[in-house]
Short mmCIF file of C-alpha atoms in Angstrom, two decimals:
data_model
loop_
_atom_site.label_atom_id
_atom_site.label_comp_id
_atom_site.label_asym_id
_atom_site.label_seq_id
_atom_site.Cartn_x
_atom_site.Cartn_y
_atom_site.Cartn_z
CA MET A 76 0.00 0.00 0.00
CA ILE A 77 1.29 3.45 -0.88
CA ILE A 78 0.15 6.96 -0.01
CA SER A 79 2.00 9.59 -2.00
CA HIS A 80 1.64 13.17 -0.81
CA LYS A 81 4.06 14.17 -3.53
CA HIS A 82 1.82 12.91 -6.34
CA ARG A 83 -1.49 12.90 -4.40
CA PHE A 84 -2.47 9.26 -4.88
CA ILE A 85 -3.33 6.17 -2.84
CA PHE A 86 -2.47 2.73 -4.22
CA LEU A 87 -4.31 -0.18 -2.63
CA LYS A 88 -2.50 -3.44 -3.17
CA THR A 89 -4.61 -6.41 -4.21
CA LEU A 90 -3.56 -10.07 -4.46
CA LYS A 91 -1.98 -11.72 -7.53
CA THR A 92 -2.31 -8.57 -9.66
CA ALA A 93 1.35 -7.45 -10.08
CA GLY A 94 0.89 -5.37 -6.91
CA THR A 95 4.42 -5.97 -5.65
CA SER A 96 5.93 -4.96 -9.00
CA ILE A 97 3.83 -1.77 -8.98
CA GLU A 98 4.89 -1.01 -5.41
CA VAL A 99 8.56 -1.45 -6.27
CA PHE A 100 8.19 1.00 -9.15
CA LEU A 101 6.14 3.53 -7.16
CA SER A 102 8.54 3.38 -4.21
CA GLY A 103 11.12 4.97 -6.50
CA VAL A 104 8.92 7.96 -7.33
CA CYS A 105 7.89 8.62 -3.72
CA ASP A 106 9.75 10.99 -1.43
CA GLU A 107 10.67 10.85 2.25
CA ARG A 108 7.23 12.08 3.40
CA ASP A 109 5.23 9.40 1.61
CA VAL A 110 3.87 6.16 3.11
CA VAL A 111 5.23 2.91 1.69
CA THR A 112 4.40 -0.35 3.46
CA PRO A 113 6.87 -3.28 3.70
CA ILE A 114 6.76 -6.21 1.28
CA TYR A 115 7.96 -9.76 1.78
CA PRO A 116 10.27 -11.03 0.54
CA PRO A 117 12.08 -7.68 0.05
CA VAL A 118 12.60 -6.54 -3.54
CA PRO A 119 15.25 -3.81 -4.10
CA PRO A 120 15.04 -0.88 -4.58
CA HIS A 121 11.70 -0.84 -2.73
CA ALA A 122 12.08 0.99 0.60
CA ALA A 123 9.34 0.98 3.24
CA ARG A 124 8.78 4.20 5.19
CA ASN A 125 6.31 6.07 7.44
CA TYR A 126 3.88 3.17 7.83
CA GLN A 127 3.92 2.97 11.64
CA GLY A 128 1.89 5.22 13.92
CA LEU A 129 -1.10 5.72 16.19
CA PHE A 130 -4.69 6.20 15.09
CA ASN A 131 -8.18 6.18 16.59
CA PRO A 132 -9.10 2.48 16.92
CA LEU A 133 -12.72 3.21 17.87
CA ARG A 134 -13.75 4.10 14.33
CA GLY A 135 -14.63 0.48 13.59
CA ARG A 136 -18.25 -0.46 13.01
CA SER A 137 -18.28 -3.68 15.04
CA ALA A 138 -16.74 -5.05 18.22
CA ARG A 139 -14.58 -7.38 16.15
CA GLU A 140 -13.30 -4.55 13.97
CA ILE A 141 -12.59 -2.32 16.98
CA ALA A 142 -10.67 -5.16 18.62
CA SER A 143 -8.62 -5.62 15.46
CA ASN A 144 -7.97 -1.88 15.31
CA CYS A 145 -6.83 -1.85 18.95
CA PHE A 146 -4.43 -4.72 18.23
CA ASP A 147 -3.01 -2.78 15.25
CA CYS A 148 -2.78 0.45 17.25
CA VAL A 149 -0.84 -1.14 20.10
CA ARG A 150 1.65 -2.49 17.55
CA LEU A 151 1.80 0.93 15.79
CA ARG A 152 0.53 -0.91 12.70
CA LYS A 153 -1.27 2.05 11.18
CA PHE A 154 -0.71 1.08 7.54
CA TYR A 155 0.09 -2.35 6.12
CA ASN A 156 0.15 -4.44 2.97
CA HIS A 157 -3.31 -5.32 1.56
CA ILE A 158 -5.14 -3.04 4.01
CA ARG A 159 -8.82 -2.73 3.17
CA GLY A 160 -9.86 0.60 1.73
CA TYR A 161 -12.53 1.36 4.31
CA ARG A 162 -10.03 0.77 7.12
CA LEU A 163 -7.51 3.03 5.47
CA ARG A 164 -10.21 5.67 5.02
CA ASP A 165 -10.92 5.54 8.77
CA ARG A 166 -7.21 6.05 9.56
CA LEU A 167 -6.70 9.05 7.28
CA PRO A 168 -7.87 12.66 7.48
CA PRO A 169 -10.92 13.04 5.20
CA ARG A 170 -9.10 15.64 3.08
CA LEU A 171 -6.51 13.04 2.08
CA TRP A 172 -8.92 10.21 1.33
CA ASP A 173 -11.30 12.51 -0.55
CA GLY A 174 -8.62 14.57 -2.26
CA TYR A 175 -6.18 11.90 -3.47
CA PHE A 176 -6.63 9.69 -6.54
CA LYS A 177 -7.23 6.12 -5.36
CA PHE A 178 -6.56 3.08 -7.54
CA CYS A 179 -5.90 -0.66 -7.47
CA VAL A 180 -5.73 -3.59 -9.92
CA GLU A 181 -8.05 -6.55 -10.50
CA ARG A 182 -7.60 -9.72 -12.55
CA ASN A 183 -9.71 -12.33 -14.29
CA PRO A 184 -10.72 -14.72 -11.47
CA TRP A 185 -9.81 -17.92 -13.33
CA ASP A 186 -6.39 -16.58 -14.28
CA LYS A 187 -5.84 -15.23 -10.77
CA THR A 188 -6.80 -18.56 -9.21
CA LEU A 189 -4.38 -20.48 -11.39
CA SER A 190 -1.59 -18.01 -10.61
CA PHE A 191 -2.15 -18.39 -6.87
CA PHE A 192 -2.29 -22.18 -7.14
CA TYR A 193 1.10 -22.30 -8.85
CA MET A 194 2.56 -19.91 -6.30
CA LEU A 195 1.47 -22.20 -3.47
CA LYS A 196 2.90 -25.15 -5.35
CA ASN A 197 6.24 -23.72 -6.52
CA SER A 198 7.18 -20.65 -4.47
CA ASP A 199 10.37 -20.98 -2.42
CA TRP A 200 9.31 -18.28 0.05
CA HIS A 201 5.61 -18.90 0.68
CA ALA A 202 4.93 -20.37 4.13
CA HIS A 203 2.31 -22.78 2.76
CA ARG A 204 4.34 -24.05 -0.19
CA ASN A 205 3.34 -27.59 -1.17
CA PRO A 206 5.01 -29.09 -4.28
CA ASP A 207 2.59 -32.04 -4.21
CA LEU A 208 -0.56 -29.91 -4.19
CA SER A 209 -3.05 -30.85 -6.91
CA LEU A 210 -5.49 -28.39 -8.46
CA ASP A 211 -8.48 -30.34 -7.14
CA ASP A 212 -7.00 -30.34 -3.63
CA TYR A 213 -6.38 -26.61 -3.82
CA LEU A 214 -9.92 -25.85 -4.99
CA GLY A 215 -11.23 -28.04 -2.19
CA MET A 216 -9.37 -25.95 0.37
CA GLY A 217 -11.46 -22.88 -0.49
CA ARG A 218 -8.44 -20.55 -0.23
CA PHE A 219 -9.47 -18.12 -2.93
CA VAL A 220 -7.78 -14.76 -3.46
CA LEU A 221 -10.81 -12.51 -3.18
CA ASN A 222 -9.81 -8.90 -3.74
CA TYR A 223 -13.12 -7.07 -3.67
CA PRO A 224 -13.06 -6.54 0.15
CA ILE A 225 -9.92 -4.43 -0.38
CA TYR A 226 -11.53 -1.93 -2.75
CA THR A 227 -15.19 -1.95 -1.71
CA ASP A 228 -17.09 -0.66 1.30
CA ARG A 229 -17.66 -2.79 4.38
CA ASP A 230 -20.60 -4.65 2.89
CA GLY A 231 -18.99 -5.05 -0.54
CA SER A 232 -21.75 -3.08 -2.23
CA ARG A 233 -19.77 -0.05 -3.46
CA ILE A 234 -16.30 0.42 -4.94
CA VAL A 235 -14.44 3.02 -2.87
CA VAL A 236 -11.49 3.70 -5.21
CA ASP A 237 -11.52 6.03 -8.20
CA ARG A 238 -10.32 3.42 -10.68
CA VAL A 239 -9.84 -0.34 -10.78
CA LEU A 240 -7.18 -1.13 -13.37
CA ARG A 241 -7.31 -4.38 -15.33
CA TYR A 242 -4.38 -6.77 -15.09
CA GLU A 243 -5.18 -7.95 -18.63
CA HIS A 244 -4.06 -4.60 -20.08
CA LEU A 245 -2.06 -3.30 -17.16
CA ASP A 246 0.56 -1.24 -19.00
CA GLN A 247 -2.14 0.64 -20.90
CA ASP A 248 -4.12 1.39 -17.74
CA LEU A 249 -1.02 2.37 -15.78
CA ASP A 250 -0.03 4.71 -18.58
CA ALA A 251 -3.37 6.54 -18.27
CA VAL A 252 -3.09 6.79 -14.48
CA PHE A 253 0.54 7.88 -14.47
CA ARG A 254 -0.19 10.56 -17.05
CA LEU A 255 -2.99 11.83 -14.82
CA LEU A 256 -0.69 11.88 -11.78
CA GLY A 257 2.33 13.34 -13.60
CA ILE A 258 4.51 10.28 -13.02
CA ALA A 259 7.15 9.65 -15.67
CA TRP A 260 7.69 6.11 -16.90
CA ARG A 261 8.78 4.24 -20.03
CA GLY A 262 5.65 2.20 -20.65
CA SER A 263 6.65 -0.82 -18.58
CA LEU A 264 7.33 -1.49 -14.90
CA ASN A 265 10.50 -3.45 -15.73
CA VAL A 266 9.89 -5.44 -12.54
CA ARG A 267 8.53 -9.00 -12.27
CA ALA A 268 8.29 -9.62 -8.55
CA LYS A 269 6.77 -12.89 -7.31
CA ALA A 270 6.47 -14.22 -10.86
CA GLY A 271 7.65 -17.27 -12.78
CA TYR A 272 5.87 -19.98 -10.79
CA ARG A 273 3.59 -21.04 -13.66
CA ALA A 274 5.51 -23.26 -16.06
CA GLY A 275 4.83 -22.41 -19.69
CA GLN A 276 2.30 -19.73 -18.70
CA GLN A 277 -0.58 -21.98 -19.73
CA SER A 278 -3.93 -20.32 -20.25
CA TYR A 279 -6.49 -21.19 -17.61
CA ARG A 280 -8.72 -22.50 -20.42
CA GLU A 281 -6.11 -25.20 -21.08
CA VAL A 282 -6.05 -26.26 -17.43
CA PHE A 283 -9.49 -26.09 -15.82
CA THR A 284 -12.14 -28.72 -16.39
CA ASP A 285 -15.73 -27.49 -16.65
CA ALA A 286 -16.35 -28.55 -13.06
CA GLN A 287 -13.25 -26.75 -11.79
CA ALA A 288 -14.15 -23.62 -13.76
CA ALA A 289 -17.61 -23.64 -12.18
CA ILE A 290 -16.11 -23.80 -8.67
CA VAL A 291 -14.01 -20.73 -9.42
CA GLY A 292 -16.97 -18.91 -10.96
CA ASN A 293 -19.07 -19.51 -7.86
CA ALA A 294 -16.28 -18.42 -5.51
CA TYR A 295 -15.69 -15.16 -7.36
CA ALA A 296 -19.31 -14.34 -8.18
CA LYS A 297 -19.02 -10.88 -6.58
CA GLU A 298 -15.93 -9.87 -8.58
CA ILE A 299 -17.46 -11.26 -11.77
CA GLU A 300 -20.57 -9.16 -11.08
CA LEU A 301 -18.55 -6.02 -10.37
CA HIS A 302 -16.31 -6.21 -13.42
CA GLY A 303 -18.09 -8.34 -16.00
CA TYR A 304 -15.47 -11.06 -16.21
CA SER A 305 -16.34 -14.28 -18.02
CA TYR A 306 -14.67 -17.63 -18.54
#
């Protein structure tokens, strides 16, 4: 997650959407006042800064949320990777949340699911790495990478960011956003963090059976509804 006072934007990091690569790039255009949360494993030249601090933990809407806020506050965990937008909004002055351009990235659910499966299977750094994991076993676990809670309101009914970029044409969408924000770039991030786990980069259509595709479609029904994705 990044808050840039220099360029007046907020980047919410979603899962399996090149978020780490975007953070590494944006870290280089931020200055010493901006907020950049840590990433793991570290990817140079990304440099975390200004993410710790106190905030009002009582702005939660439920006892569970207030308890979570209190836990974060005691640990000075004001900002963190993959923070939900509504929580970030509660921890920022309204003038920043309302005045800064807010964006994130989303990805076709079937492609995203396959990417996460291969990361669990082949990543050297992931705590739950399992080289013997089968696709059916993974789908049976129900560990889907749902991103919509990060960029929607508490009940998931309304998108709270100004733009949701599409992973499928990421460079084109980033170009439009960076032009708007006055950020210079060369048309490509030139960073591929947390990539390379999917041998041959097979299309999800070559991998999923009809039954497996239906499981994914049901799991990601909300994101499919929000963005019009189809198999």
